[in-house]
mmCIF file of C-alpha atoms and ligand atoms in Angstrom:
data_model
loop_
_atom_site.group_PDB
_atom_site.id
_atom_site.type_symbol
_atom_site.label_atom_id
_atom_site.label_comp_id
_atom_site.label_asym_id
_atom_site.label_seq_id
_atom_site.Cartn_x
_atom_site.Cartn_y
_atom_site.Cartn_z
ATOM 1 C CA UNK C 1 0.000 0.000 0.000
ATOM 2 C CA UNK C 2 1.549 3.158 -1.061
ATOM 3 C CA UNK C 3 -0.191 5.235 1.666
ATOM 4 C CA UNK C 4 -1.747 4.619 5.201
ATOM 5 C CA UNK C 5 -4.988 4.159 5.439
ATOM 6 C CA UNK C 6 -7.459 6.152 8.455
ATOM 7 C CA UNK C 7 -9.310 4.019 9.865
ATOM 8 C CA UNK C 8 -12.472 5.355 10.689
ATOM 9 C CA UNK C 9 -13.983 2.237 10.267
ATOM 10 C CA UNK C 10 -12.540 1.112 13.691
ATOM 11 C CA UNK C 11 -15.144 3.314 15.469
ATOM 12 C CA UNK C 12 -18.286 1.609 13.901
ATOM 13 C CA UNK C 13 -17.051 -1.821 14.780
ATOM 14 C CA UNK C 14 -19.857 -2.804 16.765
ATOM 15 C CA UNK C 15 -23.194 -1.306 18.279
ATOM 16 C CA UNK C 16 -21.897 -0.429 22.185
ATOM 17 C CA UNK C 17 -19.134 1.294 20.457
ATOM 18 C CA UNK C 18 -21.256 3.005 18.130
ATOM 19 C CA UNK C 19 -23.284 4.674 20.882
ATOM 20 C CA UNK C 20 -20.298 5.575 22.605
ATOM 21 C CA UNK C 21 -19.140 7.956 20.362
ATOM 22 C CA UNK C 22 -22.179 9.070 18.782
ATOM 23 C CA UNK C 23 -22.142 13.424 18.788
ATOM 24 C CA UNK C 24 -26.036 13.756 19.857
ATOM 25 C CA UNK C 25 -28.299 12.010 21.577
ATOM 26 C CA UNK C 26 -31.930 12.248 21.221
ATOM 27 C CA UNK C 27 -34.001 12.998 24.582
ATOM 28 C CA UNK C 28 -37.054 12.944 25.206
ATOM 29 C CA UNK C 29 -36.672 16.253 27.113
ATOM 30 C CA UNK C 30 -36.358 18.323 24.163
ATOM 31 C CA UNK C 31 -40.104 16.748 22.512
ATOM 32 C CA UNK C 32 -43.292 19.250 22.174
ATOM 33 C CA UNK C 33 -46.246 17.229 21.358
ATOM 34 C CA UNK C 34 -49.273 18.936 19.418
ATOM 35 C CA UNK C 35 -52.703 18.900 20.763
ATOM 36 C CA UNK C 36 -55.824 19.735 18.804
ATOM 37 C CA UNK C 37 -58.597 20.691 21.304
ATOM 38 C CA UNK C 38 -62.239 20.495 19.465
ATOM 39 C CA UNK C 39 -65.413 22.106 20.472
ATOM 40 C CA UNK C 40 -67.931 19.607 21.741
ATOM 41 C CA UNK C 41 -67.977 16.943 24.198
ATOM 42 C CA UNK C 42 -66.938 13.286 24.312
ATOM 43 C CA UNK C 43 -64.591 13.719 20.930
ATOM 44 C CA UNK C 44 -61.669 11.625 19.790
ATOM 45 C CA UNK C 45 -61.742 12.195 16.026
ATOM 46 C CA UNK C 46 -58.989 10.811 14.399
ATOM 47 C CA UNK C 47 -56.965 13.300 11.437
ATOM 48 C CA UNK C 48 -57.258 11.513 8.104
ATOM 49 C CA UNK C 49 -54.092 12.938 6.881
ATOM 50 C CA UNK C 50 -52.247 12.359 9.979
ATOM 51 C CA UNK C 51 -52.375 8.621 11.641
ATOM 52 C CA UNK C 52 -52.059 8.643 15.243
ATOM 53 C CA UNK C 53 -53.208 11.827 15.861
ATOM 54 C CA UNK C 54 -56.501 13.207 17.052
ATOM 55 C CA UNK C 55 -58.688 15.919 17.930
ATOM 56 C CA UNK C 56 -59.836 15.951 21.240
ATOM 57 C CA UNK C 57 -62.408 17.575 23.120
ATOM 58 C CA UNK C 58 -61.433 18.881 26.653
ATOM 59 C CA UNK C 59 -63.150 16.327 28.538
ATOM 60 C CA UNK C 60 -60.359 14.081 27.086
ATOM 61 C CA UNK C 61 -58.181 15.508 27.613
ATOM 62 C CA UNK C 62 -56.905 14.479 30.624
ATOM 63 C CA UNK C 63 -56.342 11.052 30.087
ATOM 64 C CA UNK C 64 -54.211 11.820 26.981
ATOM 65 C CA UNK C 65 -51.713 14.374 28.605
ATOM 66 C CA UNK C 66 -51.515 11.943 31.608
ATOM 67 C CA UNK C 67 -50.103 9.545 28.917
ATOM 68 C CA UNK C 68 -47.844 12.324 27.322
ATOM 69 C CA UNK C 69 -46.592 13.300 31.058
ATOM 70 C CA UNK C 70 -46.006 9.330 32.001
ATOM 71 C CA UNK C 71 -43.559 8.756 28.365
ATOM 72 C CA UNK C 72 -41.305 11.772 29.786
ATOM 73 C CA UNK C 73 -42.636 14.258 27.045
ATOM 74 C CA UNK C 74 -42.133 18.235 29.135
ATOM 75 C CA UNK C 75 -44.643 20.217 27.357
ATOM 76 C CA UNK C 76 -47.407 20.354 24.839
ATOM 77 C CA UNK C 77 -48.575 22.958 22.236
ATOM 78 C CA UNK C 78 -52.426 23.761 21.969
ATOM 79 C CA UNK C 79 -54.610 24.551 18.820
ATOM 80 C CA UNK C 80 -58.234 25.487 18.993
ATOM 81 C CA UNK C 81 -60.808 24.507 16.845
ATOM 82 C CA UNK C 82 -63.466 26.188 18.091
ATOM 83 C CA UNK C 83 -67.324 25.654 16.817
ATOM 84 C CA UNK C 84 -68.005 28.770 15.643
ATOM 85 C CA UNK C 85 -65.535 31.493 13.273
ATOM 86 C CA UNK C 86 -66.500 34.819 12.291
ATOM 87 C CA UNK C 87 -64.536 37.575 10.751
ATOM 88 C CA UNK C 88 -62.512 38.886 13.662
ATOM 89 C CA UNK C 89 -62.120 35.077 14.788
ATOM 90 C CA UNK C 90 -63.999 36.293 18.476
ATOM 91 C CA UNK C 91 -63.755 32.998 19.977
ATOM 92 C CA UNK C 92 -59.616 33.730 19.946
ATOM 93 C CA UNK C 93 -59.841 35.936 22.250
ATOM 94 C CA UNK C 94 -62.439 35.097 24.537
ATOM 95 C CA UNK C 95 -61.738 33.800 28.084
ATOM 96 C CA UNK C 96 -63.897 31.019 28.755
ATOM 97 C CA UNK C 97 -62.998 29.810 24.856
ATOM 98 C CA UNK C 98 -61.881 26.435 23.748
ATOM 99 C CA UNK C 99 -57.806 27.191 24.445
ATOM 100 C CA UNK C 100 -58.401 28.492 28.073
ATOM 101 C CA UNK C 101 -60.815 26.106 28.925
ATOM 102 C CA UNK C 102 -58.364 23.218 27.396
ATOM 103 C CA UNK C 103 -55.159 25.348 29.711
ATOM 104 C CA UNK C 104 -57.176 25.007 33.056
ATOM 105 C CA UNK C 105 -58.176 21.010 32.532
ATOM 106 C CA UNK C 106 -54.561 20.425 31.418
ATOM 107 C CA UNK C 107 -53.163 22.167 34.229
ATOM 108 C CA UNK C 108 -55.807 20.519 36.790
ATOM 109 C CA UNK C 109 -54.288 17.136 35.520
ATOM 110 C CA UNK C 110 -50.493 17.649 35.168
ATOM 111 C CA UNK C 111 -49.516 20.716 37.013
ATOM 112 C CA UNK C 112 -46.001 20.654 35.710
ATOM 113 C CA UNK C 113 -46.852 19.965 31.960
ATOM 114 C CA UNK C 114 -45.420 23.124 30.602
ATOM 115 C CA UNK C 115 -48.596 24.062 28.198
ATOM 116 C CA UNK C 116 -47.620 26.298 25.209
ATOM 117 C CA UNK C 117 -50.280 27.915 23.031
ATOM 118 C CA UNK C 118 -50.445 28.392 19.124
ATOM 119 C CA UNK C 119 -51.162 32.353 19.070
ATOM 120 C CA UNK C 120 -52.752 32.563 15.377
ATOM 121 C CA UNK C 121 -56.460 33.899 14.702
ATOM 122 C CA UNK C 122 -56.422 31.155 11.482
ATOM 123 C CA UNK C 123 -58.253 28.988 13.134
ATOM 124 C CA UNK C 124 -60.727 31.075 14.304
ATOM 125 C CA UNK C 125 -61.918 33.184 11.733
ATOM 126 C CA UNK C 126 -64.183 31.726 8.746
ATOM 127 C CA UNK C 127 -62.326 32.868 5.784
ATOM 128 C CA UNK C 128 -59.108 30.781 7.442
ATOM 129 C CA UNK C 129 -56.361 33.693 7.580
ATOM 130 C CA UNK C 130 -54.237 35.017 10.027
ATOM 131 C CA UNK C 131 -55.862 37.834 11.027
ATOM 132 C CA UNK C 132 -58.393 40.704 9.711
ATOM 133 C CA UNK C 133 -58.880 40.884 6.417
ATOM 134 C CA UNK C 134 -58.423 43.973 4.383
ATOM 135 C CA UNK C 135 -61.039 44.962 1.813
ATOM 136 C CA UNK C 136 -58.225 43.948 -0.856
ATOM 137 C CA UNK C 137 -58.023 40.901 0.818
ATOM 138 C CA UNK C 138 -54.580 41.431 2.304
ATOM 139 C CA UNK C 139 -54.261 40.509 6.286
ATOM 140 C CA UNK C 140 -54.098 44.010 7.653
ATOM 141 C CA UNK C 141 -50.869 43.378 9.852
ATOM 142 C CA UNK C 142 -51.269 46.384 12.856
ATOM 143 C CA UNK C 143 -55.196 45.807 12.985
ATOM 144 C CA UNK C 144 -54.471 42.375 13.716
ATOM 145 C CA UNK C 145 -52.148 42.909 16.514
ATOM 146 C CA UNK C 146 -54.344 43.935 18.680
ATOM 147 C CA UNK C 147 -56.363 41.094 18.557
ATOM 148 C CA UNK C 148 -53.359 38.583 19.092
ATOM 149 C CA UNK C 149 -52.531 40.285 22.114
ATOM 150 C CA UNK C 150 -55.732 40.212 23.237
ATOM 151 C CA UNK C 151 -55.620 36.317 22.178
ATOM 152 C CA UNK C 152 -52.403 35.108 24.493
ATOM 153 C CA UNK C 153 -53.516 37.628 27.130
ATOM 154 C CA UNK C 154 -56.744 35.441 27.742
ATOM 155 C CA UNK C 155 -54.544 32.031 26.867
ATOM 156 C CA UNK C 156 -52.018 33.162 30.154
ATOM 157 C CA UNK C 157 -54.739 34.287 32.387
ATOM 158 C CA UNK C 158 -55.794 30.906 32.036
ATOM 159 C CA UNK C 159 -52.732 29.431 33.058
ATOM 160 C CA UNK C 160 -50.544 29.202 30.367
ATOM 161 C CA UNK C 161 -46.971 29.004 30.465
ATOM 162 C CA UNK C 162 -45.608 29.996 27.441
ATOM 163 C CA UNK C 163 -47.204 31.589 24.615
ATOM 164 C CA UNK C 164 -46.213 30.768 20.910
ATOM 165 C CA UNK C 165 -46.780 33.264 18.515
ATOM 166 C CA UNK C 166 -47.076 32.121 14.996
ATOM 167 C CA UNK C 167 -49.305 34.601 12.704
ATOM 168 C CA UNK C 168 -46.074 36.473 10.926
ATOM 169 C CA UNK C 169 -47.404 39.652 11.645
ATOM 170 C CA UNK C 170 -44.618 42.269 11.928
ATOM 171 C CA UNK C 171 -44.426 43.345 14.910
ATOM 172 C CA UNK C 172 -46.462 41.236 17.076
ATOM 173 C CA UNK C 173 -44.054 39.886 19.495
ATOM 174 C CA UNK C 174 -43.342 43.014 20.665
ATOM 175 C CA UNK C 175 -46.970 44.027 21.320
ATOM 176 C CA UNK C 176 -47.301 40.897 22.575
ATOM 177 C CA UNK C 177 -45.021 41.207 25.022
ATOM 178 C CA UNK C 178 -45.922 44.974 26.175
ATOM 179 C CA UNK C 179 -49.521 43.643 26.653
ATOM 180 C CA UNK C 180 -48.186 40.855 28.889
ATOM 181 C CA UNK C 181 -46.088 43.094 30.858
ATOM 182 C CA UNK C 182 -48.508 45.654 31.616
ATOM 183 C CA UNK C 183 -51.020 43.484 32.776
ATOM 184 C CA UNK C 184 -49.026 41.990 35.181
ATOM 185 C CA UNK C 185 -47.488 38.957 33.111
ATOM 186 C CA UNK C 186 -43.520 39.839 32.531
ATOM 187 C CA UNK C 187 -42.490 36.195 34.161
ATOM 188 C CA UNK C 188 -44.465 34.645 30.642
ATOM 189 C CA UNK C 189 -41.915 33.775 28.337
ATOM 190 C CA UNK C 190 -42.493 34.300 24.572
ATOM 191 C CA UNK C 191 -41.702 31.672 21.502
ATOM 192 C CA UNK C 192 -41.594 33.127 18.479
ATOM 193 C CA UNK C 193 -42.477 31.004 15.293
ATOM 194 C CA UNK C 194 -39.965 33.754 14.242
ATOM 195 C CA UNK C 195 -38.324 32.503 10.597
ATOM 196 C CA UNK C 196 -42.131 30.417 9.427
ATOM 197 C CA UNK C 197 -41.874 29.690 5.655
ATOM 198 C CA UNK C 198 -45.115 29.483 3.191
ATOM 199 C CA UNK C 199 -44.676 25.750 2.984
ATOM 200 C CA UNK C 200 -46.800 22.982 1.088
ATOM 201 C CA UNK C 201 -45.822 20.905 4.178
ATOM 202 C CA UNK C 202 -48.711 22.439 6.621
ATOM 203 C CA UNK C 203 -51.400 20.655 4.287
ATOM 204 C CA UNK C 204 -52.082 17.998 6.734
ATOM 205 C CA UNK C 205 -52.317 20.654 9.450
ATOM 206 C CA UNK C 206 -55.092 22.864 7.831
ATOM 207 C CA UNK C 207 -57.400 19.521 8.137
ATOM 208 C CA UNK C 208 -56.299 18.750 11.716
ATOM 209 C CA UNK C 209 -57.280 22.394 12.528
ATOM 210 C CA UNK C 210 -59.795 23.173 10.055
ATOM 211 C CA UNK C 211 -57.894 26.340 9.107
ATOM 212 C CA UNK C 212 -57.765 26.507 5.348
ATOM 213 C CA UNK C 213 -57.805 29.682 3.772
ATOM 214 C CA UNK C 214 -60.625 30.048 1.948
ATOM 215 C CA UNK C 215 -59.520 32.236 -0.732
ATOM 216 C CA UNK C 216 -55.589 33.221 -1.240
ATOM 217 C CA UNK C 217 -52.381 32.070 0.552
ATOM 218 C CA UNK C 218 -50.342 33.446 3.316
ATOM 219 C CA UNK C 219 -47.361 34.031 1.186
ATOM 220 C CA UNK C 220 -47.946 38.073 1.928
ATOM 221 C CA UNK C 221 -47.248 37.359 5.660
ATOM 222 C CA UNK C 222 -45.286 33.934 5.546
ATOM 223 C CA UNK C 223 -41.245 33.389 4.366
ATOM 224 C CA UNK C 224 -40.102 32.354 0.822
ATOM 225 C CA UNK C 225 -38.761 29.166 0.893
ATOM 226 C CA UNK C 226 -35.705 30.829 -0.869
ATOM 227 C CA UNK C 227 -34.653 33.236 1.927
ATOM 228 C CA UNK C 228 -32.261 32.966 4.894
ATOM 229 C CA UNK C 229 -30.591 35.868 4.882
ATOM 230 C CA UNK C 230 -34.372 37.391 5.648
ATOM 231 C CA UNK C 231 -34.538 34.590 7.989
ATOM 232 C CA UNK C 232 -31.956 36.089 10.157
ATOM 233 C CA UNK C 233 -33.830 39.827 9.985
ATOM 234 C CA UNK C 234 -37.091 37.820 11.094
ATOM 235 C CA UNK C 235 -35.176 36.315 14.528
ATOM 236 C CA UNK C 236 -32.791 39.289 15.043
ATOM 237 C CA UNK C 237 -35.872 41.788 15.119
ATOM 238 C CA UNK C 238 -38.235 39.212 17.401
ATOM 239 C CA UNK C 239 -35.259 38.967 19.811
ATOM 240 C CA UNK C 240 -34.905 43.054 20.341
ATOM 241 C CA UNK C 241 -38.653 42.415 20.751
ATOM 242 C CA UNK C 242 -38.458 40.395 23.527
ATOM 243 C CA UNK C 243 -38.880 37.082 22.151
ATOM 244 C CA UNK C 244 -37.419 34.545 24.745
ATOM 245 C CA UNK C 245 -37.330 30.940 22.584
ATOM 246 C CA UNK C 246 -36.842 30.920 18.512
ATOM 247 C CA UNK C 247 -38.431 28.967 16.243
ATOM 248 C CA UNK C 248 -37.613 27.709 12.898
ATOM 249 C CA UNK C 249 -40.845 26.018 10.352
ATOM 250 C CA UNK C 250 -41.036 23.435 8.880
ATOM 251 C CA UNK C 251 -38.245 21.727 10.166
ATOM 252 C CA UNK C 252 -36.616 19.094 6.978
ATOM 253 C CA UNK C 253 -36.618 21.577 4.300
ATOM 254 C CA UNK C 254 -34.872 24.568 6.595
ATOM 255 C CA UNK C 255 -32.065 22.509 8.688
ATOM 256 C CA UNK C 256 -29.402 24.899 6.929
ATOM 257 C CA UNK C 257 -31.691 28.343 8.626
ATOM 258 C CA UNK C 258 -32.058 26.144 11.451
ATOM 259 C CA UNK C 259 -28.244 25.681 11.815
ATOM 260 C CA UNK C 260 -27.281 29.844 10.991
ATOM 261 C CA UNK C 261 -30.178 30.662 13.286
ATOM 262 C CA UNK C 262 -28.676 28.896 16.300
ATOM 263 C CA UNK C 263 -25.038 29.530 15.485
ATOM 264 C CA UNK C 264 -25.663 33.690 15.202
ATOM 265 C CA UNK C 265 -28.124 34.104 17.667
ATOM 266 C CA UNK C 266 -27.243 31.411 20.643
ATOM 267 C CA UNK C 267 -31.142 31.626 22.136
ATOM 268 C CA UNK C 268 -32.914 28.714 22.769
ATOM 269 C CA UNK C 269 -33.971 27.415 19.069
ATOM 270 C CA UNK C 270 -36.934 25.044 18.669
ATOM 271 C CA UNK C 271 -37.501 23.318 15.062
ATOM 272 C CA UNK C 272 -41.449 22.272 14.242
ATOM 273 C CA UNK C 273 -41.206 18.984 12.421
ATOM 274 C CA UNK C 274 -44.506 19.563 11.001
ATOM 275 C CA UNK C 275 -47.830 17.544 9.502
ATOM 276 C CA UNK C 276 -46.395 17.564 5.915
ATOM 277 C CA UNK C 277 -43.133 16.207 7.523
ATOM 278 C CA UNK C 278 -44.990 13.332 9.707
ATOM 279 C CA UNK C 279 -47.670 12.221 6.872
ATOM 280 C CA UNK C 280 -44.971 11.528 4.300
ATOM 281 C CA UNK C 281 -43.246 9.037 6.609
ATOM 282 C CA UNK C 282 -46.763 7.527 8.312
ATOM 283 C CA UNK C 283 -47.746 6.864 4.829
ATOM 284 C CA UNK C 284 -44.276 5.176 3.392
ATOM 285 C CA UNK C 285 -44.297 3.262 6.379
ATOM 286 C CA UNK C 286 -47.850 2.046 5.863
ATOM 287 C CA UNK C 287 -46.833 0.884 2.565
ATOM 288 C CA UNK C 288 -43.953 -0.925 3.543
ATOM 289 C CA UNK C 289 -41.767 1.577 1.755
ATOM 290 C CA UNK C 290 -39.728 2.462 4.452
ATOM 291 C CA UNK C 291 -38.659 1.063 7.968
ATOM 292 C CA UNK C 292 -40.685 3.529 10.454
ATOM 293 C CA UNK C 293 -38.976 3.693 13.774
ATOM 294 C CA UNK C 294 -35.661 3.932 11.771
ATOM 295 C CA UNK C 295 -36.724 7.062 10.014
ATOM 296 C CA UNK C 296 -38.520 8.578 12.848
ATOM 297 C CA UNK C 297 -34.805 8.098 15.281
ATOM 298 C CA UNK C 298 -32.910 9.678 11.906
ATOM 299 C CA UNK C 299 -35.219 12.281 10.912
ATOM 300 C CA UNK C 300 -35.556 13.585 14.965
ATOM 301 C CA UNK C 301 -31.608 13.438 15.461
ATOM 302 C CA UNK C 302 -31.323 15.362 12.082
ATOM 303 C CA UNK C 303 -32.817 18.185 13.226
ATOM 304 C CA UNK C 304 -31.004 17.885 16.602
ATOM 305 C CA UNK C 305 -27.866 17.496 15.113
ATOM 306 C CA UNK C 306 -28.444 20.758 13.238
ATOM 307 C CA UNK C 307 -28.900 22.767 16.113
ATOM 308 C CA UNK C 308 -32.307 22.569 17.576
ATOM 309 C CA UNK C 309 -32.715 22.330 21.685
ATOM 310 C CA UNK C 310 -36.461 21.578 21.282
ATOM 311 C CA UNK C 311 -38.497 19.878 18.391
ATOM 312 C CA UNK C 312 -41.960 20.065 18.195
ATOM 313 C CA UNK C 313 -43.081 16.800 16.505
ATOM 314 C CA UNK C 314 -46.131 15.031 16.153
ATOM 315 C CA UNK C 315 -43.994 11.809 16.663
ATOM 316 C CA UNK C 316 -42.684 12.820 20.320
ATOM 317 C CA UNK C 317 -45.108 9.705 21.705
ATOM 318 C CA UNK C 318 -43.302 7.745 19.221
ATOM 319 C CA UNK C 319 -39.920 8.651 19.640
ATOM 320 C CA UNK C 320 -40.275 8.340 23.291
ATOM 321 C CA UNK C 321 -41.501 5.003 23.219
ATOM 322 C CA UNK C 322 -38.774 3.944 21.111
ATOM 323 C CA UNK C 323 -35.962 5.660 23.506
ATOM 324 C CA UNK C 324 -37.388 4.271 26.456
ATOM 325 C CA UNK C 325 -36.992 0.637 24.768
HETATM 326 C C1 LIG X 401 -50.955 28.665 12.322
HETATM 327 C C2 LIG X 401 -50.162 27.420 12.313
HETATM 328 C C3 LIG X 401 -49.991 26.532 11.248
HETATM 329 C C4 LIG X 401 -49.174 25.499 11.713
HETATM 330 C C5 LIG X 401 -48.872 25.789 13.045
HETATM 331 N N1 LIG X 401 -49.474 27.002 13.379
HETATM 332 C C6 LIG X 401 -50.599 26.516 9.895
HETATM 333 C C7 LIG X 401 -50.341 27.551 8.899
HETATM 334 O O1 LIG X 401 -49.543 28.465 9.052
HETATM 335 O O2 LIG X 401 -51.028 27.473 7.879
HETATM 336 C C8 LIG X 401 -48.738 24.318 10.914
HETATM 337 C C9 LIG X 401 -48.238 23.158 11.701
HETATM 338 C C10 LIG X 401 -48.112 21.890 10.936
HETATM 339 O O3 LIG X 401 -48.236 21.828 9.707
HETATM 340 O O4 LIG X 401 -47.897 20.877 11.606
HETATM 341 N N2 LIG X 401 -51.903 28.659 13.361
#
C-alpha cells in the first residue's frame, strides 16, 4: 500500500461502540407534542391525513396528557378549533374559549406539563387567515395585533406558560409582550415562530385544525422558501422584541436556517417537524416503503444534530416510546 490508510472504520465496529461515540443524543426532554382541542364533548376524532393523531375535546383531555406526562414528554402545544368562526375570529380571544378552557383542565391534571399555546387567529376566523382581512383581501398586519394580544392575554390568564406566537405579523411579538407586561405577566416567556416559511408541508395541518384559507395564501405574511438571509432579519428583530425561545418552520426543508439561526443568535432554538413532515413518513411506512422507527430516530436526530434544543413533533409519543426501549 503506497499510503496509510485512516481508519475510521474502527469506530463503527460494533453497536456499544457506536453509541459511545455518537455526537447527539436524542431525549425525550427536548419533545413538544401537538394537541388539537375540538369544540364539543366526548370527541376523539382521528386526522385523516395524519395517523395517530386526534382531535380531542377537553373532557379528554386528561387522560391523553396523563399519557404524554407518564412517556417523559415536558410540554405540549395547543390549537383550537373552536365551533363557531367569524370575521374577527372572536372565539380567539375570549376567556372562557376552547384554548383556556383546554389550559385550566390540562393544568388541573399535570400541574407541571409546561402548556404552550399556538397564538394565530387562522383557526378562528371563517375565511381561514391570520388575522383581519383587508377589503383587498390582504391581512391588515397592525389591525391584527391587537387582537393577538388580546388572544395570548386570555390564553395566560388561564394558566398558560408559554405563549407561541405564529401569525407572521410584523411586529407582534413586541406588542405581545408589552400587553403581557402591563397586565401583570412579565415572568411569561415568549416563543416566536420567528423565521415560518409558506410551505406545502402544513397541508395535513389545515385539516387537523380546520384552518384553510378560503380564498388566497399566506405568502404576503409567511417566508419564501428561498430566503435565509431574511430569515436572520425575522429572529434578530423578534429577539430586540423580547422574544425569549426561537423557532424555525417546517423543520426538513430549513435545517441549513435552522443551523445559521442557532449559530448567530445562541437563544434557545426550537424546530417544528410539522404535519407535511410526519404524513410523508406515516404513509411510506404504511406501505412498507420504508422502515418507520428507523426514520422517525434519523429524521428527529437530524434536526437535533443541526442545532435545535427543542423539536416540536407530532412523533414525540413515538420517539419516546422507542428511547425508552
Ligand atoms: C398557524 C399554524 C400553522 C401550523 C402551526 N401554526 C398553519 C399555517 O400556518 O397554515 C402548521 C403546523 C403543521 O403543519 O404541523 N396557526
Amino acid at each position: 500500500m503506497a499510503f496509510p490508510i485512516q481508519r475510521l472504520r474502527r469506530l463503527r465496529s460494533n453497536e456499544v461502540l457506536r453509541d459511545m461515540v455518537a455526537e447527539t443524543r436524542l431525549s425525550v426532554k427536548e419533545f413538544i407534542y401537538p394537541l388539537f382541542v375540538h369544540f364539543g364533548q366526548g370527541v376523539r376524532n382521528p386526522i385523516n391525513s395524519m395517523p395517530g393523531i386526534f382531535q380531542f375535546s377537553v373532557d379528554q383531555l386528561a387522560g391523553e396528557v396523563k399519557e404524554i406526562e407518564a412517556l417523559g414528554i415536558p410540554a405540549v402545544l395547543l390549537f383550537g378549533i373552536p365551533e363557531y368562526k367569524d370575521a374577527c375570529g372572536s372565539e380567539a380571544y375570549s376567556d372562557d374559549g376552547l384554548v383556556p378552557q383546554a389550559i385550566k383542565a390540562i393544568k388541573d391534571t399535570c400541574p407541571q406539563l409546561q402548556v404552550i399555546t399556538d397564538v394565530c387567529m387562522c383557526e378562528y376566523t371563517d375565511h381561514g387567515h391570520c388575522g383581519i382581512i383587508r377589503p383587498d383581501g390582504v391581512v391588515d398586519n397592525d389591525a391584527t395585533l391587537e387582537l393577538l394580544a388580546m388572544e395570548a392575554l386570555s390564553h395566560v390568564r388561564a394558566g398558560c406558560d408559554i405563549v407561541a406566537p405564529s401569525d407572521m405579523m410584523d411586529g407582534r411579538v413586541g406588542y405581545i409582550r408589552q400587553r403581557l407586561d402591563e397586565s401583570g405577566f412579565s415572568d411569561t416567556p415568549i416563543m416566536s415562530y420567528a423565521v415560518k416559511y409558506a410551505s406545502g408541508f402544513y397541508g395535513p395541518f389545515r385539516e387537523a385544525a380546520d384552518s384553510a384559507p378560503q380564498f388566497g395564501d399566506r405568502r404576503t405574511h409567511q417566508m419564501d422558501p428561498a430566503n435565509v438571509r431574511e430569515a436572520l432579519r425575522e429572529v434578530s428583530l423578534d429577539v430586540q422584541e423580547g422574544a425569549d425561545m426561537v423557532m424555525v418552520k417546517p423543520a426538513l426543508p430549513y435545517l441549513d436556517v435552522l443551523r445559521v439561526v442557532k449559530e448567530r443568535f445562541g437563544l434557545p432554538t426550537a424546530a417544528y417537524n410539522v404535519s407535511g413532515e410526519y404524513a410523508m413518513i406515516k404513509a411510506a411506512a404504511k406501505e412498507g416503503w420504508i422502515d418507520e422507527a428507523r426514520v422517525i430516530l434519523e429524521v428527529l436526530t437530524s434536526i437535533k444534530r443541526a442545532g435545535a434544543d427543542l423539536t416540536i413533533t407530532y412523533f414525540a409519543k413515538d420517539a419516546a416510546r422507542l428511547l425508552g426501549r
